Coordinates of C-alpha atoms in Angstrom, one line a residue:
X1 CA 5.8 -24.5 -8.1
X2 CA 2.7 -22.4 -8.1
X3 CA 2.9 -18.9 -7.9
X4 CA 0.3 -18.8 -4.5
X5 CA 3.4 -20.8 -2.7
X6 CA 6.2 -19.1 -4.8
X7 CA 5.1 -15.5 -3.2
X8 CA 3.8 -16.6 0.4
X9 CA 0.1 -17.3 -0.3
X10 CA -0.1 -21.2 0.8
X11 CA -2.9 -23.0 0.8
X12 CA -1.8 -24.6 4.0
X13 CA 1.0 -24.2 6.2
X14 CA 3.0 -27.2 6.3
X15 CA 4.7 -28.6 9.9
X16 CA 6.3 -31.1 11.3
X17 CA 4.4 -33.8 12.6
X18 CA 6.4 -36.6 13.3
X19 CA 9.8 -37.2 14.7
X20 CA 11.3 -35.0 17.4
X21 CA 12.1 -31.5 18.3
X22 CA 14.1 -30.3 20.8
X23 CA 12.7 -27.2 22.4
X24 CA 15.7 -25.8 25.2
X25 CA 17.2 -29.1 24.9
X26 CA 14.2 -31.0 26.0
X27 CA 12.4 -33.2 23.1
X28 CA 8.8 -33.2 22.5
X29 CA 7.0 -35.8 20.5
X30 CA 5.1 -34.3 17.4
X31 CA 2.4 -36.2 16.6
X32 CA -0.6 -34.7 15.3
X33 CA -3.2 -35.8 17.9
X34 CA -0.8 -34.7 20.4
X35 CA -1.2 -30.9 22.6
X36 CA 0.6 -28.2 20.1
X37 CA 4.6 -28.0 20.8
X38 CA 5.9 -25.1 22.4
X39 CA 7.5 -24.3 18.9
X40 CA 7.7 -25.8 15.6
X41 CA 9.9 -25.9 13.0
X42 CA 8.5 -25.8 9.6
X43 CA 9.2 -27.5 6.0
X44 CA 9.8 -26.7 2.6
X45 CA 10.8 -23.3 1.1
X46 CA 10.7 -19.8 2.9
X47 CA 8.3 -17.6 2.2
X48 CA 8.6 -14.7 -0.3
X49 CA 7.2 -11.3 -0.5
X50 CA 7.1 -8.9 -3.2
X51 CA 7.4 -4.9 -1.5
X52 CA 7.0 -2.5 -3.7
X53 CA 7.6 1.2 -3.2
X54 CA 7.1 4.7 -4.0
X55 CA 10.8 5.7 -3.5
X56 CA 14.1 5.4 -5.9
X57 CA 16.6 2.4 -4.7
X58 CA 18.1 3.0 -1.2
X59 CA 16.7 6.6 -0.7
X60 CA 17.6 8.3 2.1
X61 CA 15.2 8.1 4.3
X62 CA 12.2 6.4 3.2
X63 CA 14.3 3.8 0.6
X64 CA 16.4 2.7 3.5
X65 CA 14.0 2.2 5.6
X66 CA 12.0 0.1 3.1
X67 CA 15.4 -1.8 2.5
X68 CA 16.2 -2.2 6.4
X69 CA 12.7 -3.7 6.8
X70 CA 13.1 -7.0 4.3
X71 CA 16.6 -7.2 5.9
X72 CA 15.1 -7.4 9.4
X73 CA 12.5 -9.7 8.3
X74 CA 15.2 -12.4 7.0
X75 CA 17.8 -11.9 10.0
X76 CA 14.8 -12.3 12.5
X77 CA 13.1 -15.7 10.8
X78 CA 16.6 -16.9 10.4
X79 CA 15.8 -17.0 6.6
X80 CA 12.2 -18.6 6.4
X81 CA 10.6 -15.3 5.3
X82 CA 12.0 -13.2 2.5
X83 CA 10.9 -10.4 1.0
X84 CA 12.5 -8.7 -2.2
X85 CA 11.9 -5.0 -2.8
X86 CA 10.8 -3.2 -6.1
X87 CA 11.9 0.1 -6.0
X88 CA 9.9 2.9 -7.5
X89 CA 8.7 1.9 -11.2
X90 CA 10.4 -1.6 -11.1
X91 CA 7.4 -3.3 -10.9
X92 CA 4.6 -1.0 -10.3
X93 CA 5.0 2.8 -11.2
X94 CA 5.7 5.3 -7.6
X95 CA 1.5 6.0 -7.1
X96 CA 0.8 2.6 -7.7
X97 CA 1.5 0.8 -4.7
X98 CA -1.8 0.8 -2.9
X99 CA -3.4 -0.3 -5.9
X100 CA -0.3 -2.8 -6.5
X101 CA -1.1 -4.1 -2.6
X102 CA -4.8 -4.4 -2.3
X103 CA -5.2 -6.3 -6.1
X104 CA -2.5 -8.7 -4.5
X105 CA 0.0 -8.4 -7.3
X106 CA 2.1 -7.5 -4.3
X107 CA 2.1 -8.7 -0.7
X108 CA 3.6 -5.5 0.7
X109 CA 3.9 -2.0 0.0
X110 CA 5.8 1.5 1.3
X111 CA 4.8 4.4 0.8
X112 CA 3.3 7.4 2.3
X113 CA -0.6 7.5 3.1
X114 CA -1.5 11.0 1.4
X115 CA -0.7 9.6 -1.5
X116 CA -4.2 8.3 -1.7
X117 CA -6.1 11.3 -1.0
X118 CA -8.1 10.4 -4.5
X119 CA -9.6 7.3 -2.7
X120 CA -9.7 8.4 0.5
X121 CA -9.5 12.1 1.6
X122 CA -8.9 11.1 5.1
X123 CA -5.6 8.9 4.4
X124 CA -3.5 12.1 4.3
X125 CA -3.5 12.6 8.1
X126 CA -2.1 9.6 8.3
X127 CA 1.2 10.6 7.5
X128 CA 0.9 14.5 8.6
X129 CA -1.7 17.4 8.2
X130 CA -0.6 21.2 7.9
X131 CA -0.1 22.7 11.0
X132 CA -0.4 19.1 13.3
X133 CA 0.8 17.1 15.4
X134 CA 4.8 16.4 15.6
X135 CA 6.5 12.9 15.2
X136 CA 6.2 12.1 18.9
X137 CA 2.5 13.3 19.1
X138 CA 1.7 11.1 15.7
X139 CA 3.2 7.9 17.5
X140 CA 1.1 8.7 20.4
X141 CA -2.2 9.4 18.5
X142 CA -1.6 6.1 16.6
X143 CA -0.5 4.0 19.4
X144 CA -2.6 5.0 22.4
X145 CA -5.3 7.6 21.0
X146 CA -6.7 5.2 18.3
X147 CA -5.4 6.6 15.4
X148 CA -4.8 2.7 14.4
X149 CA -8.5 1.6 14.9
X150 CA -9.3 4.3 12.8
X151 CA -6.4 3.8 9.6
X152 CA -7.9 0.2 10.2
X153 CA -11.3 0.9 9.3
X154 CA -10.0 3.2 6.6
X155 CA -8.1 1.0 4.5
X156 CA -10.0 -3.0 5.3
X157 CA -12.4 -2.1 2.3
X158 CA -9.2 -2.0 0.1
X159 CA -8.2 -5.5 1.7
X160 CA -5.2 -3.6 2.8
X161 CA -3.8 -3.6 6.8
X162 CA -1.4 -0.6 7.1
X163 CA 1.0 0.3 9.9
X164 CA 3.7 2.6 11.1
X165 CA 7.0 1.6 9.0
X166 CA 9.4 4.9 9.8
X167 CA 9.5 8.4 9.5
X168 CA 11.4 11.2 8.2
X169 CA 10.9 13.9 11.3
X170 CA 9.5 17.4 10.8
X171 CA 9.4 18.6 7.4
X172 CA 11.4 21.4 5.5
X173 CA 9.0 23.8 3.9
X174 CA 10.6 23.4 0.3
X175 CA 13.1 24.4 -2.8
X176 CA 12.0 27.4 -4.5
X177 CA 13.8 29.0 -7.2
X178 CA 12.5 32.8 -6.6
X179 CA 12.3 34.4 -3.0
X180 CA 8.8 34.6 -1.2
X181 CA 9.0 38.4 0.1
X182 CA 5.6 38.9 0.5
X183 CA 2.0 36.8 0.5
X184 CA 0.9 38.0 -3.5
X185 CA 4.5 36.1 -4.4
X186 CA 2.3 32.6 -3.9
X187 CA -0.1 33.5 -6.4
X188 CA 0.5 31.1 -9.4
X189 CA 3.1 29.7 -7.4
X190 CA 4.1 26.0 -9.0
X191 CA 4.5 23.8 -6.4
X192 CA 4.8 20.2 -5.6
X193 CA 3.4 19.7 -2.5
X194 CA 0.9 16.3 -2.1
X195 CA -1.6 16.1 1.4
X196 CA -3.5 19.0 3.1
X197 CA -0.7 21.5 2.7
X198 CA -1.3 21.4 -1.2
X199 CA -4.9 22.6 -0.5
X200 CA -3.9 25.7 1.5
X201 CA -1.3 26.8 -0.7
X202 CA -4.2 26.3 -3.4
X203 CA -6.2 28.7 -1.5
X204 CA -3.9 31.4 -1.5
X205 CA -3.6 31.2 -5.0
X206 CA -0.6 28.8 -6.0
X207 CA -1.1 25.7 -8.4
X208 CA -0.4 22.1 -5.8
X209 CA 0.4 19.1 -7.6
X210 CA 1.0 15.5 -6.7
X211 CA 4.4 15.0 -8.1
X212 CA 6.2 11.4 -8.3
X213 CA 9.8 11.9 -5.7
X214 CA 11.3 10.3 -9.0
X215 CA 10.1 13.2 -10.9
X216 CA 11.0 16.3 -9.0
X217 CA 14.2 16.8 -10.1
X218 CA 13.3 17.2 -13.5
X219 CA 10.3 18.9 -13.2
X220 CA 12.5 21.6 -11.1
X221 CA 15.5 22.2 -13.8
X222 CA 13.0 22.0 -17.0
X223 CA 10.7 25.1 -15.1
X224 CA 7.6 22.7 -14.8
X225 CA 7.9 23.6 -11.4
X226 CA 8.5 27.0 -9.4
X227 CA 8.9 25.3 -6.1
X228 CA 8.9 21.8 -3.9
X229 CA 8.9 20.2 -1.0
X230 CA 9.8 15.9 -0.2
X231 CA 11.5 15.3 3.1
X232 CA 14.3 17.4 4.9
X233 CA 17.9 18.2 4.0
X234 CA 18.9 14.8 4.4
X235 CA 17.1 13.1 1.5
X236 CA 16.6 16.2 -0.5
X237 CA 20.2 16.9 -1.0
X238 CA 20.6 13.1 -2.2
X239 CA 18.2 14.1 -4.7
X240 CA 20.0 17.4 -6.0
X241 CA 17.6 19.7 -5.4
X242 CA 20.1 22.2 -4.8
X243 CA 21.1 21.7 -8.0
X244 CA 18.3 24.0 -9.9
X245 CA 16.7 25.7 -6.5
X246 CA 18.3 28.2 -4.4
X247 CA 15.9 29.3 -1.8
X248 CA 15.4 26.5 1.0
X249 CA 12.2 27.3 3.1
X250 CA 11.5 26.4 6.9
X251 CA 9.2 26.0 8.4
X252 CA 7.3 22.8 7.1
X253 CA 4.0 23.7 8.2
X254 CA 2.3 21.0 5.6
X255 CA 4.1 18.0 7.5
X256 CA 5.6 18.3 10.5
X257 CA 5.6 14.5 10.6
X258 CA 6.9 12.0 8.1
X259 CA 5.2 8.9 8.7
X260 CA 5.9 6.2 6.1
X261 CA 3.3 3.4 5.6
X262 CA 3.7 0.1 5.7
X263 CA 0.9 -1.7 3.3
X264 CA 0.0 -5.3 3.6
X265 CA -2.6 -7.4 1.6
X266 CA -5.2 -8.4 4.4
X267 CA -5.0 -12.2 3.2
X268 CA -1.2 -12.5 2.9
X269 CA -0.8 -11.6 6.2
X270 CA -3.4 -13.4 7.6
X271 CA -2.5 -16.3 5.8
X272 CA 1.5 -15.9 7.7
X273 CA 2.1 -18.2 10.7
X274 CA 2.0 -16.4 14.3
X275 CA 5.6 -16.0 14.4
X276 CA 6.3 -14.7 11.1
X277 CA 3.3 -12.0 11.3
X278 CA 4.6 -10.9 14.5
X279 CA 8.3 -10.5 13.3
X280 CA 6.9 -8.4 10.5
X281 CA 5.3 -6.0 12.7
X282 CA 7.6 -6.0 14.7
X283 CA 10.6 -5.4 11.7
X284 CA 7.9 -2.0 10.9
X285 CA 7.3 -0.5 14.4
X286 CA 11.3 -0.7 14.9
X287 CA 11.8 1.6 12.2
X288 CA 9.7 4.2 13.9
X289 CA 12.5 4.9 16.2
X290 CA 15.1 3.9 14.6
X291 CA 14.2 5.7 10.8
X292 CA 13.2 9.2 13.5
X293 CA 16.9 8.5 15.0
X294 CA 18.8 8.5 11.9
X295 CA 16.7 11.2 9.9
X296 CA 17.3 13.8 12.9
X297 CA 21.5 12.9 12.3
X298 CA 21.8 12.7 8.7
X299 CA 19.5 15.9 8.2
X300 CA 21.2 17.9 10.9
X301 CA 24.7 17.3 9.0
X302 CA 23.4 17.9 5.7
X303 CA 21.7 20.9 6.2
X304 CA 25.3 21.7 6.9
X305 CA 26.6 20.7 4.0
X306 CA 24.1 22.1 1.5
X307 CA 24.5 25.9 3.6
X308 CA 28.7 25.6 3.6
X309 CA 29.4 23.6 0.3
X310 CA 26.4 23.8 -1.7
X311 CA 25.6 27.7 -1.5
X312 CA 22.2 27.1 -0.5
X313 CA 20.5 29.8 1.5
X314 CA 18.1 29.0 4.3
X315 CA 15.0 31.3 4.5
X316 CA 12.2 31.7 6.9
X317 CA 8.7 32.2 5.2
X318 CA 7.5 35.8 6.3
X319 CA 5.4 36.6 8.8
X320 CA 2.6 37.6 6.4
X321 CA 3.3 34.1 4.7
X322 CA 3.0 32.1 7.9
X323 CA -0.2 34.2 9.6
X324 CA -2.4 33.3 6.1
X325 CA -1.2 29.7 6.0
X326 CA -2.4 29.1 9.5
X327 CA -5.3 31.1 8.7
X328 CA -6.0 28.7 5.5
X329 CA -5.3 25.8 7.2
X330 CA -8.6 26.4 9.4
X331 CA -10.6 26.5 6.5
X332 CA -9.3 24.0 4.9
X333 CA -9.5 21.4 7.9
X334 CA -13.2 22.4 8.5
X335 CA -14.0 21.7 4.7
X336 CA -12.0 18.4 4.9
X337 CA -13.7 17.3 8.3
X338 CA -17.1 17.7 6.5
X339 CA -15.8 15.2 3.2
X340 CA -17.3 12.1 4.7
X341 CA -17.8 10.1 7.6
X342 CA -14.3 8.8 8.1
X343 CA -12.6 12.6 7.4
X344 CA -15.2 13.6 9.9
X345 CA -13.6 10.4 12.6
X346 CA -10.3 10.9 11.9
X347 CA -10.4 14.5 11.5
X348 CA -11.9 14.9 15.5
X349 CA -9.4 11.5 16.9
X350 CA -6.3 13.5 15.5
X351 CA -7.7 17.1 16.9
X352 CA -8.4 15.4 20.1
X353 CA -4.7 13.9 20.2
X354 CA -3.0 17.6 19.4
X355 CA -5.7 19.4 22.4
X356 CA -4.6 16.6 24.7
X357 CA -0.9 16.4 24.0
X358 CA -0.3 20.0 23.2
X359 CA -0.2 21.4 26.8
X360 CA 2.6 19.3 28.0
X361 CA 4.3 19.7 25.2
X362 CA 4.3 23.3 25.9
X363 CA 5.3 23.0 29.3
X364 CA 7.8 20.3 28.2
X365 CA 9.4 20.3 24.8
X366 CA 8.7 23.8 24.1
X367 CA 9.7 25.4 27.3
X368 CA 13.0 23.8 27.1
X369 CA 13.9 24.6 23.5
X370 CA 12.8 28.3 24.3
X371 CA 15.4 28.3 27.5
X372 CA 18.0 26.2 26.4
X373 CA 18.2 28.2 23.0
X374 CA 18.5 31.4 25.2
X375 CA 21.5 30.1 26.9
X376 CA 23.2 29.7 23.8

């Protein structure tokens, strides 16, 4: 067997074209002159995709969701497409997936688009920017305010078609193992913190780095790091980040969205029949709702746990803190809008989403936090 037909890259797709099918228990002859059959059932082995991730085995959050997607895939093609996942460093290192996706040594990726930031400044809005828009406002912007047209463009040089494939909800703002009092307790601050919200820390004098999940944990207890932030309390805790961090900071003003990526190499997936591309997508855009659902519940219990049982203590960044970040976070955007012509695209669509949608969610969301918290 060839490996282009072993991993889903067929030359052809092969059908039935003789003999009968029955179609809501009516037959239809199949012959190959004939008008195309309302459905047809194919021969020979299911496909296989490789999916390869940036996230340890079954994750919380973003490994699940990964996990949940290849199990969707299989139950909805009743078995003719299969994809087997690679977690983190099984068969391309965390940072390699996009790389991994567009050379083709992999069909499918997940991941988290401000990972590439190197290729493409503009890919980090694409899972959150400091200070933006909220999950619900993301899913708008890429749905309806063409956010999609625009991660399209982006990524077709790469040979890469990327979509919506879950999210984690808003973001914590981090672990840090010393107290932020003041605004001069960021300078030379060690932090882990990928995207945007690296960049305005960096300009208020702490060191950002790009930091593998894998890798956090140990770059925490060996004092390679001072601080970092991943997800919310949910997947954090499963990573121990209690464990050698005491000090857990809110708010996430770097991402409050958690978008993962779905990645797929342009010619595997147009080389899928109808059906099968359209379960796919359809396997990724479920896990919007569903991953949103499930982070909200699981992080909601854990922060819980790690404030009761863990002896974790909650803190607010100061006021001091929070005025300069937002401050930052201007200058920052206005030197990213000016990167190129896509940062300078994506940078206006996403500005253009939050102006649009931030009024009713004021008069919506907002307003009924503010008076239903007030109640309490």
């Amino acid at each position: 067997m060839s490996d282009q037909k072993k991993f889903g890259l067929p030359a052809r797709r092969a059908f039935l074209t003789s003999g009968a099918a029955f179609v809501g228990g009516a037959a239809a002859s199949l012959t190959g002159g004939g008008a195309s059959p309302v459905m047809a059932q194919p021969v020979g082995e299911p496909v296989r995709w490789r999916l390869v991730t940036s996230w340890p085995r079954n994750l919380p959050g973003p490994g699940v969701t990964a996990q949940r997607i290849c199990d969707r895939v299989k139950e909805m093609s009743g078995g003719r497409f299969l994809i087997t996942l690679y977690s983190a460093g099984e068969l391309v290192p965390a940072l390699g997936v996009f790389d991994a996706v567009s050379s083709g040594a992999a069909e499918m990726g997940h991941s988290a688009s401000f990972f590439w930031q190197g290729k493409m400044p503009a890919s980090v809005f694409f899972t959150a920017s400091p200070f933006g828009l909220l999950p619900q406002e993301h899913i708008a912007w890429i749905e309806r305010g063409g956010g999609q047209a625009l991660w399209d463009e982006l990524y077709a040089p790469f040979g890469i078609k990327p979509v919506m494939a879950g999210n984690t909800g808003v973001q914590m703002g981090g672990w840090f193992t010393r107290e932020i009092n003041e605004l001069d307790d960021l300078k030379g601050l060690r932090i882990r913190m990928p995207g945007l919200g690296g960049e305005v820390m960096r300009q208020l004098g702490a060191t950002p780095t790009t930091t593998a999940p894998g890798e956090i944990y140990q770059a925490l207890s060996r004092g390679l790091l001072d601080a970092a932030e991943f997800l919310g309390p949910w997947s954090d805790r499963s990573m121990g980040f209690y464990q050698v961090a005491k000090y857990y900071y809110s708010p996430g003003f770097h991402e409050p969205n958690g978008t993962g990526e779905a990645l797929f190499n342009s010619d595997a997936l147009d080389q899928l029949p109808d059906d099968l591309r359209a379960i796919l997508k359809e396997a990724c855009r479920a896990e919007n709702g569903r991953a949103l659902a499930e982070s909200d519940w699981e992080n909601a219990r854990a922060l819980q746990v790690l404030q009761e049982e863990d002896g974790v203590e909650i803190k607010i960044y100061p006021s001091e803190v929070l005025s300069a970040l937002r401050r930052e976070t201007t200058t920052v955007l206005e030197a990213f809008s000016q990167e190129d012509e896509m940062s300078s695209k994506v940078y206006a669509s996403a500005t253009a989403a939050r102006e649009r949608l931030g009024p009713w969610m004021a008069v919506s969301m907002q307003a009924f936090m503010n008076a239903r918290s007030r109640g309490e």
